[in-house]
Short mmCIF file of C-alpha atoms in Angstrom, two decimals:
data_model
loop_
_atom_site.label_atom_id
_atom_site.label_comp_id
_atom_site.label_asym_id
_atom_site.label_seq_id
_atom_site.Cartn_x
_atom_site.Cartn_y
_atom_site.Cartn_z
CA MET J 19 28.61 21.38 -9.68
CA SER J 20 26.02 21.54 -12.05
CA GLU J 21 24.14 18.52 -10.20
CA GLU J 22 20.96 19.65 -9.91
CA VAL J 23 19.38 19.37 -6.34
CA LEU J 24 15.86 21.42 -7.02
CA LYS J 25 13.46 21.93 -9.91
CA VAL J 26 10.38 22.98 -9.69
CA GLU J 27 7.85 22.82 -12.60
CA ASN J 28 4.71 24.71 -14.01
CA VAL J 29 3.16 25.05 -9.78
CA GLY J 30 0.23 26.23 -9.57
CA MET J 31 -1.70 26.17 -6.49
CA LYS J 32 -5.28 27.28 -5.96
CA PHE J 33 -7.16 28.00 -3.00
CA ASN J 34 -11.08 28.15 -2.88
CA LEU J 35 -12.01 31.22 -0.96
CA ASN J 36 -15.28 30.36 0.50
CA LYS J 37 -16.97 33.68 1.66
CA GLU J 38 -18.53 31.90 4.53
CA LYS J 39 -16.98 29.02 5.28
CA VAL J 40 -18.86 26.00 5.37
CA ASP J 41 -17.84 23.68 7.67
CA SER J 42 -20.70 21.55 9.69
CA LEU J 43 -23.02 19.15 7.14
CA LYS J 44 -26.47 21.28 8.53
CA GLU J 45 -24.93 24.65 6.64
CA TYR J 46 -24.34 22.17 3.73
CA VAL J 47 -27.14 20.81 3.38
CA ILE J 48 -29.39 24.61 3.31
CA LYS J 49 -26.43 25.77 1.39
CA LEU J 50 -27.08 22.88 -1.74
CA LEU J 51 -30.11 23.25 -1.17
CA ARG J 52 -30.95 26.76 -1.43
CA ARG J 53 -27.66 26.61 -4.28
CA GLU J 54 -25.94 29.11 -2.37
CA LEU J 55 -22.48 27.30 -2.65
CA GLN J 56 -20.05 29.13 -3.53
CA TYR J 57 -16.34 29.29 -4.57
CA ASN J 58 -13.92 31.72 -5.33
CA GLU J 59 -11.13 30.59 -6.96
CA PHE J 60 -7.36 32.41 -6.16
CA TRP J 61 -4.48 31.13 -7.31
CA ALA J 62 -1.97 32.04 -4.60
CA LEU J 63 1.45 31.27 -7.59
CA LYS J 64 0.79 30.39 -10.92
CA ASP J 65 3.90 28.86 -13.36
CA ILE J 66 6.43 28.71 -11.30
CA SER J 67 9.40 27.67 -12.95
CA PHE J 68 12.85 27.63 -12.10
CA THR J 69 16.04 25.06 -11.59
CA LEU J 70 19.08 24.74 -8.46
CA GLU J 71 21.98 23.85 -8.08
CA LYS J 72 24.15 22.16 -5.35
CA GLY J 73 25.52 25.02 -3.77
CA ASP J 74 23.23 27.73 -5.36
CA ARG J 75 21.31 29.99 -2.51
CA LEU J 76 18.27 31.56 -3.55
CA GLY J 77 16.68 34.42 -2.27
CA ILE J 78 12.78 34.88 -2.73
CA LEU J 79 11.81 38.43 -2.89
CA GLY J 80 8.00 40.25 -3.41
CA LEU J 81 5.58 41.53 -1.50
CA ASN J 82 3.36 40.83 1.63
CA GLY J 83 0.78 38.24 -0.60
CA ALA J 84 2.62 37.04 -2.93
CA GLY J 85 2.91 34.08 -2.31
CA LYS J 86 6.43 33.43 -1.04
CA SER J 87 5.53 31.28 2.37
CA THR J 88 2.90 29.30 -0.20
CA LEU J 89 5.76 29.18 -2.29
CA LEU J 90 8.22 27.48 0.18
CA LYS J 91 5.52 25.35 1.24
CA VAL J 92 5.00 23.68 -1.55
CA ILE J 93 8.69 22.98 -2.07
CA ALA J 94 8.61 21.90 1.90
CA GLY J 95 5.77 19.28 0.57
CA VAL J 96 3.43 20.47 3.28
CA PHE J 97 1.07 22.11 0.50
CA ARG J 98 0.71 19.71 -2.40
CA PRO J 99 1.24 21.52 -5.23
CA THR J 100 -3.01 21.86 -7.65
CA GLU J 101 -0.61 21.20 -10.66
CA GLY J 102 2.66 21.59 -11.22
CA THR J 103 5.39 19.07 -10.01
CA VAL J 104 9.00 19.81 -7.55
CA GLU J 105 11.74 17.87 -7.57
CA ARG J 106 13.78 17.87 -4.40
CA LYS J 107 17.11 15.63 -3.58
CA GLY J 108 19.11 15.28 -0.34
CA VAL J 109 17.87 15.95 3.26
CA LEU J 110 16.05 19.21 3.94
CA ALA J 111 16.11 21.86 6.86
CA PRO J 112 13.02 23.44 7.17
CA LEU J 113 13.34 26.69 9.02
CA ILE J 114 10.31 28.28 8.63
CA GLU J 115 8.01 27.29 11.52
CA LEU J 116 9.92 26.13 13.76
CA GLY J 117 8.36 23.85 15.77
CA ALA J 118 5.50 23.12 14.82
CA GLY J 119 4.91 19.53 15.56
CA PHE J 120 5.67 20.14 19.71
CA ASP J 121 2.80 19.24 21.63
CA MET J 122 2.24 21.58 24.97
CA GLN J 123 1.77 18.82 27.45
CA TYR J 124 5.07 17.17 26.70
CA THR J 125 8.43 17.75 27.88
CA GLY J 126 11.21 19.09 26.14
CA LYS J 127 12.99 15.71 26.22
CA GLU J 128 9.60 14.19 24.99
CA ASN J 129 9.25 17.20 22.57
CA ILE J 130 12.37 16.24 20.87
CA TYR J 131 12.06 12.51 19.85
CA LEU J 132 8.49 14.04 18.10
CA TYR J 133 10.03 16.70 16.51
CA GLY J 134 12.77 14.72 15.10
CA ALA J 135 10.27 11.81 13.69
CA VAL J 136 8.16 15.17 12.72
CA LEU J 137 11.95 16.52 10.73
CA GLY J 138 13.27 12.87 9.58
CA TYR J 139 15.68 12.45 11.99
CA SER J 140 15.58 7.93 13.24
CA ARG J 141 15.06 6.85 16.30
CA LYS J 142 19.20 6.22 16.43
CA PHE J 143 20.25 9.78 15.56
CA ILE J 144 18.12 11.33 17.73
CA ASP J 145 19.31 9.65 20.66
CA SER J 146 23.59 9.85 19.50
CA ARG J 147 22.51 13.75 19.04
CA ILE J 148 20.28 14.59 21.94
CA ASP J 149 23.37 15.88 24.21
CA GLU J 150 23.69 18.24 22.00
CA ILE J 151 20.47 19.73 21.66
CA ILE J 152 19.50 19.89 24.41
CA ALA J 153 23.25 22.24 25.86
CA PHE J 154 23.23 24.26 22.39
CA SER J 155 19.65 25.34 23.28
CA GLU J 156 20.58 25.51 26.44
CA LEU J 157 18.15 24.26 28.29
CA LYS J 158 19.48 21.88 30.61
CA ASP J 159 17.44 22.51 33.70
CA PHE J 160 14.04 22.70 32.02
CA ILE J 161 13.97 19.55 29.88
CA ASP J 162 11.95 17.59 32.15
CA VAL J 163 8.95 20.08 32.35
CA PRO J 164 6.03 20.68 29.91
CA LEU J 165 6.55 23.01 27.14
CA LYS J 166 3.36 24.67 28.23
CA ASN J 167 4.76 26.16 31.17
CA TYR J 168 8.14 27.16 28.71
CA SER J 169 8.30 31.20 27.69
CA SER J 170 8.44 31.97 23.78
CA GLY J 171 11.48 32.24 23.40
CA MET J 172 12.34 28.66 25.22
CA LYS J 173 11.00 26.91 22.53
CA ALA J 174 12.10 28.41 19.67
CA ARG J 175 15.54 27.74 20.68
CA LEU J 176 14.24 24.73 21.48
CA GLY J 177 13.20 23.92 17.97
CA PHE J 178 15.91 25.53 16.49
CA ALA J 179 18.16 23.81 18.32
CA ILE J 180 16.58 20.37 16.76
CA ALA J 181 16.20 21.62 13.26
CA THR J 182 19.84 22.49 13.28
CA ILE J 183 21.55 19.20 14.40
CA VAL J 184 21.62 17.31 11.02
CA GLU J 185 23.58 18.43 8.84
CA PRO J 186 21.26 19.26 5.31
CA ASP J 187 21.92 19.70 1.78
CA MET J 188 18.78 22.20 1.21
CA ILE J 189 17.63 24.47 3.91
CA ILE J 190 14.77 26.39 3.81
CA LEU J 191 14.90 30.42 5.17
CA ASP J 192 11.97 32.28 5.93
CA GLU J 193 12.61 35.51 7.15
CA VAL J 194 15.52 36.98 9.94
CA LEU J 195 15.82 33.68 12.38
CA SER J 196 15.15 36.56 15.47
CA VAL J 197 15.53 33.72 18.36
CA GLY J 198 15.98 34.14 21.98
CA ASP J 199 17.77 37.14 23.60
CA ALA J 200 20.87 39.43 21.92
CA LYS J 201 22.78 35.49 23.33
CA PHE J 202 21.24 33.10 21.84
CA LYS J 203 20.27 35.47 18.84
CA LYS J 204 24.25 35.05 18.19
CA LYS J 205 24.39 32.60 18.57
CA SER J 206 21.78 30.97 15.79
CA GLU J 207 23.26 33.75 13.23
CA LYS J 208 27.00 31.43 13.98
CA LYS J 209 25.51 28.54 13.90
CA LEU J 210 23.51 29.03 10.70
CA LEU J 211 26.60 30.67 8.82
CA ASP J 212 28.08 27.88 9.49
CA MET J 213 25.49 25.82 7.46
CA LEU J 214 25.79 28.37 5.19
CA ASP J 215 29.09 27.75 4.68
CA THR J 216 28.92 23.89 3.66
CA GLY J 217 27.97 24.73 0.76
CA VAL J 218 24.04 23.50 1.41
CA THR J 219 21.41 25.10 -1.21
CA VAL J 220 19.78 27.16 1.04
CA LEU J 221 16.48 28.94 -0.34
CA PHE J 222 15.63 32.00 1.45
CA VAL J 223 13.19 34.79 2.03
CA SER J 224 13.60 37.50 2.83
CA HIS J 225 12.60 41.64 2.72
CA ASN J 226 15.83 43.10 3.88
CA LEU J 227 17.13 43.13 0.27
CA ALA J 228 20.43 43.65 2.14
CA GLN J 229 20.73 40.12 3.87
CA VAL J 230 19.83 39.27 0.88
CA LYS J 231 21.78 40.26 -0.76
CA LYS J 232 24.64 38.81 1.25
CA ILE J 233 23.73 35.39 1.56
CA CYS J 234 22.21 34.59 -1.91
CA ASN J 235 23.49 34.55 -5.37
CA LYS J 236 20.48 34.00 -7.96
CA ALA J 237 17.30 35.91 -7.03
CA ILE J 238 13.34 35.28 -8.08
CA ILE J 239 10.48 38.20 -7.40
CA LEU J 240 7.29 37.25 -6.91
CA GLU J 241 3.75 39.51 -7.66
CA LYS J 242 0.60 38.13 -7.19
CA GLY J 243 1.71 34.15 -6.97
CA LYS J 244 3.92 35.16 -10.55
CA ILE J 245 7.76 34.82 -11.10
CA VAL J 246 8.42 38.22 -12.42
CA ALA J 247 11.80 38.34 -12.32
CA LYS J 248 14.45 36.15 -11.76
CA GLY J 249 18.49 35.78 -12.78
CA ASN J 250 21.47 36.79 -10.79
CA VAL J 251 21.61 38.13 -7.13
CA GLU J 252 22.51 41.68 -8.36
CA GLU J 253 20.34 42.37 -11.30
CA VAL J 254 16.99 41.16 -9.17
CA ALA J 255 17.94 42.92 -6.88
CA LYS J 256 18.01 46.21 -8.64
CA LYS J 257 14.52 45.31 -10.39
CA TYR J 258 13.29 45.05 -6.78
CA GLU J 259 14.64 48.37 -5.46
CA GLU J 260 12.61 49.89 -8.58
CA MET J 261 9.37 48.22 -8.08
CA THR J 262 9.34 49.18 -4.04
CA GLY J 263 10.33 52.88 -4.84
CA MET X 10 13.95 11.53 4.57
CA ASP X 11 13.12 10.69 1.73
CA ASN X 12 14.80 7.09 1.65
CA ASN X 13 13.81 4.45 3.71
CA SER X 14 10.13 6.35 4.15
CA PHE X 15 8.62 3.76 5.83
CA LEU X 16 10.88 3.33 8.95
CA GLN X 17 10.56 6.98 9.54
CA ASN X 18 6.73 6.75 8.68
CA ARG X 19 6.51 3.30 11.58
CA PHE X 20 9.45 5.99 13.59
CA ILE X 21 6.62 8.75 13.73
CA LEU X 22 3.19 6.80 14.06
CA SER X 23 5.19 5.05 17.47
CA GLU X 24 5.87 8.62 18.69
CA LEU X 25 2.59 9.37 18.16
CA VAL X 26 0.89 6.59 19.47
CA LYS X 27 2.95 7.21 23.05
CA LYS X 28 2.04 10.96 23.00
CA GLY X 29 -1.28 9.64 22.69
CA ILE X 30 -1.22 6.77 25.68
CA ARG X 31 0.95 8.94 27.79
CA LEU X 32 -0.52 12.41 27.48
CA LYS X 33 -4.42 10.19 27.82
CA TYR X 34 -3.78 9.50 31.58
CA ARG X 35 -1.02 13.00 32.78
CA ARG X 36 -3.40 14.55 34.17
CA SER X 37 -5.06 13.17 36.47
CA TYR X 38 -3.59 11.82 39.89
CA LEU X 39 -4.06 7.92 38.77
CA GLY X 40 -3.03 8.52 35.25
CA ILE X 41 -2.59 4.80 33.73
CA ILE X 42 -4.71 2.80 36.21
CA TRP X 43 -8.59 4.99 35.28
CA SER X 44 -8.03 2.86 31.85
CA LEU X 45 -8.47 -0.72 34.60
CA LEU X 46 -11.17 1.53 37.08
CA GLU X 47 -12.89 3.03 33.66
CA PRO X 48 -14.89 0.06 32.90
CA LEU X 49 -14.86 -1.90 36.33
CA LEU X 50 -16.89 1.16 37.41
CA THR X 51 -19.52 0.94 34.70
CA MET X 52 -19.58 -2.91 34.53
CA ILE X 53 -21.05 -2.24 38.02
CA VAL X 54 -23.23 0.17 37.69
CA LEU X 55 -24.91 -1.63 34.68
CA THR X 56 -24.50 -4.97 37.09
CA ILE X 57 -26.42 -3.09 39.59
CA VAL X 58 -29.00 -1.91 36.90
CA PHE X 59 -30.22 -4.53 34.70
CA GLY X 60 -28.59 -7.04 36.96
CA THR X 61 -29.84 -6.96 40.39
CA LEU X 62 -32.95 -4.13 39.23
CA MET X 63 -33.64 -6.17 36.49
CA GLY X 64 -33.88 -9.69 37.38
CA GLN X 65 -30.94 -10.58 36.15
CA ASP X 66 -29.13 -12.67 38.62
CA SER X 67 -26.49 -15.02 37.61
CA HIS X 68 -22.52 -15.21 39.23
CA THR X 69 -21.33 -14.14 35.46
CA PHE X 70 -23.79 -11.81 34.15
CA PRO X 71 -20.52 -8.71 35.81
CA VAL X 72 -18.65 -11.12 33.03
CA TYR X 73 -20.98 -11.29 30.52
CA ILE X 74 -21.38 -7.27 30.51
CA LEU X 75 -18.08 -6.40 30.19
CA CYS X 76 -16.98 -7.75 27.65
CA GLY X 77 -19.91 -6.08 26.04
CA ARG X 78 -18.71 -2.56 27.00
CA LEU X 79 -15.31 -3.19 27.49
CA LEU X 80 -14.92 -4.03 23.03
CA TYR X 81 -18.01 -1.40 22.70
CA GLY X 82 -15.72 0.93 24.93
CA CYS X 83 -12.59 0.68 22.13
CA PHE X 84 -14.78 1.22 19.39
CA SER X 85 -16.73 4.47 20.57
CA GLN X 86 -13.79 5.70 21.88
CA SER X 87 -11.16 4.60 18.71
CA THR X 88 -13.17 6.13 15.97
CA THR X 89 -13.62 9.41 17.84
CA ALA X 90 -10.65 10.02 18.20
CA ALA X 91 -9.61 9.58 14.94
CA LEU X 92 -12.65 11.61 14.08
CA LYS X 93 -11.57 14.21 16.02
CA SER X 94 -7.42 14.11 14.54
CA ILE X 95 -7.73 15.13 11.27
CA ARG X 96 -8.64 19.05 13.23
CA ALA X 97 -6.64 18.31 16.92
CA ASN X 98 -3.39 18.22 14.85
CA SER X 99 -4.25 20.79 12.92
CA SER X 100 -0.98 23.42 13.47
CA MET X 101 1.27 20.61 12.82
CA ILE X 102 -0.08 19.38 8.89
CA LYS X 103 -0.23 23.73 8.52
CA LYS X 104 3.45 23.02 8.75
CA VAL X 105 5.21 20.13 8.73
CA TYR X 106 4.63 17.29 5.74
CA VAL X 107 3.64 14.08 7.32
CA PRO X 108 1.79 11.26 5.92
CA LYS X 109 -1.51 12.87 6.65
CA TYR X 110 -2.84 8.96 7.65
CA LEU X 111 -0.56 8.49 10.43
CA TYR X 112 -2.80 10.61 12.21
CA PRO X 113 -6.00 8.57 12.61
CA VAL X 114 -4.01 5.46 12.50
CA SER X 115 -2.28 6.97 15.50
CA SER X 116 -4.95 7.65 17.29
CA ILE X 117 -6.68 4.08 16.71
CA PHE X 118 -3.31 2.81 18.16
CA PHE X 119 -2.75 4.47 21.42
CA ASN X 120 -6.97 3.74 21.99
CA TYR X 121 -6.40 0.22 20.66
CA ILE X 122 -3.53 -0.19 22.80
CA ILE X 123 -5.00 0.93 25.99
CA PHE X 124 -8.36 -0.77 25.16
CA LEU X 125 -5.52 -4.61 25.70
CA ILE X 126 -4.28 -2.82 29.04
CA SER X 127 -8.02 -2.62 29.91
CA LEU X 128 -8.23 -6.43 29.68
CA ILE X 129 -6.58 -7.01 32.54
CA VAL X 130 -9.42 -6.14 34.45
CA LEU X 131 -11.99 -8.72 32.91
CA VAL X 132 -9.80 -11.95 33.62
CA ALA X 133 -9.47 -10.52 37.49
CA VAL X 134 -12.82 -10.23 37.32
CA SER X 135 -13.25 -12.70 35.49
CA LEU X 136 -11.20 -14.59 37.68
CA VAL X 137 -13.90 -13.86 40.93
CA MET X 138 -16.87 -14.27 39.40
CA GLY X 139 -15.88 -18.18 37.65
CA VAL X 140 -15.66 -18.54 35.17
CA PHE X 141 -12.60 -20.42 34.26
CA PRO X 142 -10.90 -19.79 30.63
CA THR X 143 -10.84 -23.39 29.10
CA LEU X 144 -9.23 -23.46 25.66
CA TYR X 145 -11.46 -21.99 23.78
CA VAL X 146 -10.31 -18.19 25.10
CA PHE X 147 -7.61 -18.29 22.64
CA GLN X 148 -10.31 -17.99 19.06
CA ALA X 149 -10.23 -14.24 21.32
CA VAL X 150 -7.80 -13.57 19.35
CA VAL X 151 -10.29 -13.31 16.53
CA PRO X 152 -12.63 -10.73 17.12
CA LEU X 153 -10.16 -8.90 18.76
CA PHE X 154 -8.03 -8.80 15.50
CA ILE X 155 -11.42 -7.79 13.69
CA LEU X 156 -12.42 -5.43 16.17
CA MET X 157 -9.17 -4.11 15.51
CA LEU X 158 -10.30 -3.67 11.86
CA LEU X 159 -13.08 -2.03 12.35
CA CYS X 160 -11.71 0.76 13.90
CA ILE X 161 -9.81 1.30 10.65
CA GLY X 162 -12.31 0.96 9.08
CA CYS X 163 -14.49 3.55 10.51
CA GLY X 164 -11.82 5.14 11.74
CA MET X 165 -10.91 6.36 8.33
CA ILE X 166 -14.00 7.18 6.60
CA LEU X 167 -15.55 9.31 9.61
CA SER X 168 -11.26 11.74 9.68
CA THR X 169 -12.56 12.49 6.31
CA ILE X 170 -16.04 13.40 6.81
CA GLY X 171 -14.53 14.93 9.72
CA VAL X 172 -12.67 17.57 8.58
CA PHE X 173 -15.17 19.32 5.83
CA PHE X 174 -18.14 18.65 8.15
CA ARG X 175 -17.51 20.11 11.82
CA ASP X 176 -20.86 18.64 13.12
CA MET X 177 -19.93 15.12 12.65
CA GLU X 178 -19.09 14.90 16.29
CA TYR X 179 -21.86 14.69 17.70
CA LEU X 180 -23.83 12.96 14.41
CA TRP X 181 -21.60 9.82 15.04
CA ASN X 182 -22.54 9.86 18.90
CA VAL X 183 -25.89 10.12 18.70
CA PHE X 184 -24.86 6.86 16.30
CA LEU X 185 -22.97 5.04 18.97
CA MET X 186 -25.83 4.98 21.07
CA LEU X 187 -27.72 3.54 18.52
CA ILE X 188 -24.73 1.16 18.42
CA MET X 189 -23.88 0.82 22.12
CA TYR X 190 -28.38 -0.34 22.54
CA THR X 191 -28.82 -2.81 19.29
CA CYS X 192 -24.75 -4.92 20.90
CA ALA X 193 -26.38 -6.46 23.01
CA ILE X 194 -24.65 -5.08 26.14
CA PHE X 195 -26.05 -5.72 28.99
CA TYR X 196 -28.62 -8.08 28.50
CA MET X 197 -29.12 -10.93 26.38
CA PRO X 198 -30.01 -11.05 23.41
CA ASP X 199 -32.15 -14.05 22.89
CA ARG X 200 -35.29 -12.93 22.71
CA LEU X 201 -34.90 -9.97 20.52
CA LEU X 202 -33.03 -12.63 18.21
CA ASP X 203 -35.40 -14.34 18.12
CA SER X 204 -38.20 -11.97 17.22
CA SER X 205 -38.31 -10.50 14.33
CA PHE X 206 -36.73 -7.23 15.36
CA GLY X 207 -33.30 -9.74 14.98
CA TRP X 208 -31.29 -8.71 12.33
CA VAL X 209 -30.98 -5.99 14.43
CA LEU X 210 -28.19 -7.82 16.37
CA LYS X 211 -27.17 -9.50 13.76
CA TYR X 212 -25.96 -6.94 10.70
CA ASN X 213 -24.37 -4.83 13.72
CA PRO X 214 -20.42 -5.50 12.99
CA LEU X 215 -19.82 -4.93 16.61
CA TYR X 216 -22.29 -7.68 18.38
CA CYS X 217 -20.80 -10.43 15.82
CA ILE X 218 -17.82 -9.11 17.12
CA ILE X 219 -18.43 -9.15 20.82
CA SER X 220 -21.01 -12.16 20.59
CA ASN X 221 -17.64 -14.63 19.45
CA PHE X 222 -15.71 -12.99 22.49
CA ARG X 223 -17.85 -13.70 24.70
CA SER X 224 -17.61 -17.48 23.14
CA ALA X 225 -15.10 -17.65 23.53
CA ILE X 226 -14.55 -16.10 27.14
CA PHE X 227 -16.87 -18.63 28.18
CA GLY X 228 -15.96 -21.44 26.85
CA GLU X 229 -18.22 -22.09 23.50
CA LEU X 230 -17.26 -22.23 20.46
CA MET X 231 -17.06 -18.89 18.03
CA ASP X 232 -19.63 -18.37 15.00
CA MET X 233 -18.30 -18.45 11.79
CA ASN X 234 -21.26 -16.24 10.13
CA LEU X 235 -21.06 -13.74 12.98
CA MET X 236 -17.70 -13.93 12.79
CA LEU X 237 -17.71 -13.76 8.54
CA TYR X 238 -19.39 -11.43 8.13
CA SER X 239 -18.42 -9.01 10.72
CA LEU X 240 -14.57 -9.35 9.05
CA VAL X 241 -15.78 -8.36 5.33
CA PHE X 242 -17.21 -5.53 7.42
CA SER X 243 -14.33 -4.40 8.72
CA VAL X 244 -12.30 -4.74 5.45
CA VAL X 245 -15.07 -3.16 2.97
CA SER X 246 -15.50 -0.47 5.90
CA ILE X 247 -11.06 -0.31 4.82
CA ILE X 248 -11.65 -0.01 1.81
CA LEU X 249 -13.81 2.29 1.48
CA GLY X 250 -11.80 4.51 4.14
CA VAL X 251 -8.49 4.58 2.77
CA TYR X 252 -10.38 5.50 -0.96
CA MET X 253 -12.01 8.53 0.83
CA PHE X 254 -9.11 9.65 2.62
CA LYS X 255 -6.29 9.13 -0.76
CA LYS X 256 -9.09 10.92 -2.82
CA ASN X 257 -9.51 14.05 -0.41
CA GLU X 258 -5.81 13.91 1.48
CA ASP X 259 -4.88 17.20 -0.21
CA LYS X 260 -8.44 18.47 0.24
CA PHE X 261 -7.82 19.12 4.18
CA ILE X 262 -5.60 21.72 4.15
CA LEU X 263 -8.08 23.91 2.73
CA HIS X 264 -10.61 23.04 5.50
CA ILE X 265 -9.25 22.85 8.96
#
């Protein structure tokens, strides 16, 4: 059980916060000539280092704007870190921003292939699991309807069903997934807990301390982009309680 | 995802290309037929204006126009789509990781495929107008291939610029108009070529491609100089485009 599956080393993420966003050639030239081009640098993450072994469940705590979501996106590969490295092994199921690859004009079925491809599934895999995905999302009657006619709950259900069809080695969870109505919520929570039981590595972001304690064995606290505490979940949770008063 | 990323990227690419083709005409009644009808209708208009009204009454003139119009259409549509591709997919780029070059490349591919389908019109019009294929027609593969390279090269360059400068779309429209008039789509180039402004055509890679494509259709040997020039131009544009794109792609997400 001592196999390292995630290694985050000295990761820093810098954003340029322009006072006004310059995104046209005209503005750019004018500002360049007037020497008004200025960038305010802002480090959303700085010196983040930690490693996870197979089966670790890491809770990420922190106030709004502490850099939690940015960290998840760096780990998922959406952001390339400005400095430092992220090494990752195995299949990742990013349960953040479900349905990010959806196209509203596309039907449910077409979106399953599109989103599946984006998530890294092969065509064969989707072919073999498509019935299961449709069944789990309970959208059989709507699967050939363009997504723009779906309710937001239906879209979320479809996204959840596609993202959780794999047997991942690592899952990234952002907040509590409140997907669909009460019935589907129960079903999705059960599915998640089943996935957790298979010994996957978990990264879990939440404000809900009770939930983090229940799910995770390790935790870190982020404050202004830096790790201020890390270690056993009980200790870190205590610290977080003190911090938030 | 990491093991066979080449295969996976090909799958994503094919899904994006399919999406482009399917959605382009989904909301219109005639669907994909539009990709045949549209060049046919513009050909008729151009033939009336520049043929009948201007006294150019050769019966093969519509074929001549259609060749230029189809190839120019492919270039203008695929480069415009590539220019917008990163912004158009911004919601996806911000949330999931997909190699970014797939967005401009897929938008070029789907426009190129639609273009290949629209060549059916050219076949039909040629036969009706009595321009029958000779062995030289196989030469057409060469300019068509170079056209694809040119579209990819220019598309990569434009998609990079398009992220940082929103008004590039409008500038490119103006530039496209300039390219159109220097492509000899609806006039015979001989007089211009003989004048001191002949370079306007000869240095336009799209003119070179169109000219060689016409040679293939009208059963003549293609011009090697034009072929080489357009090939070199396209390859250089690809090298430049890939370099610009790779150098800047990590910054895209901060600008969209």
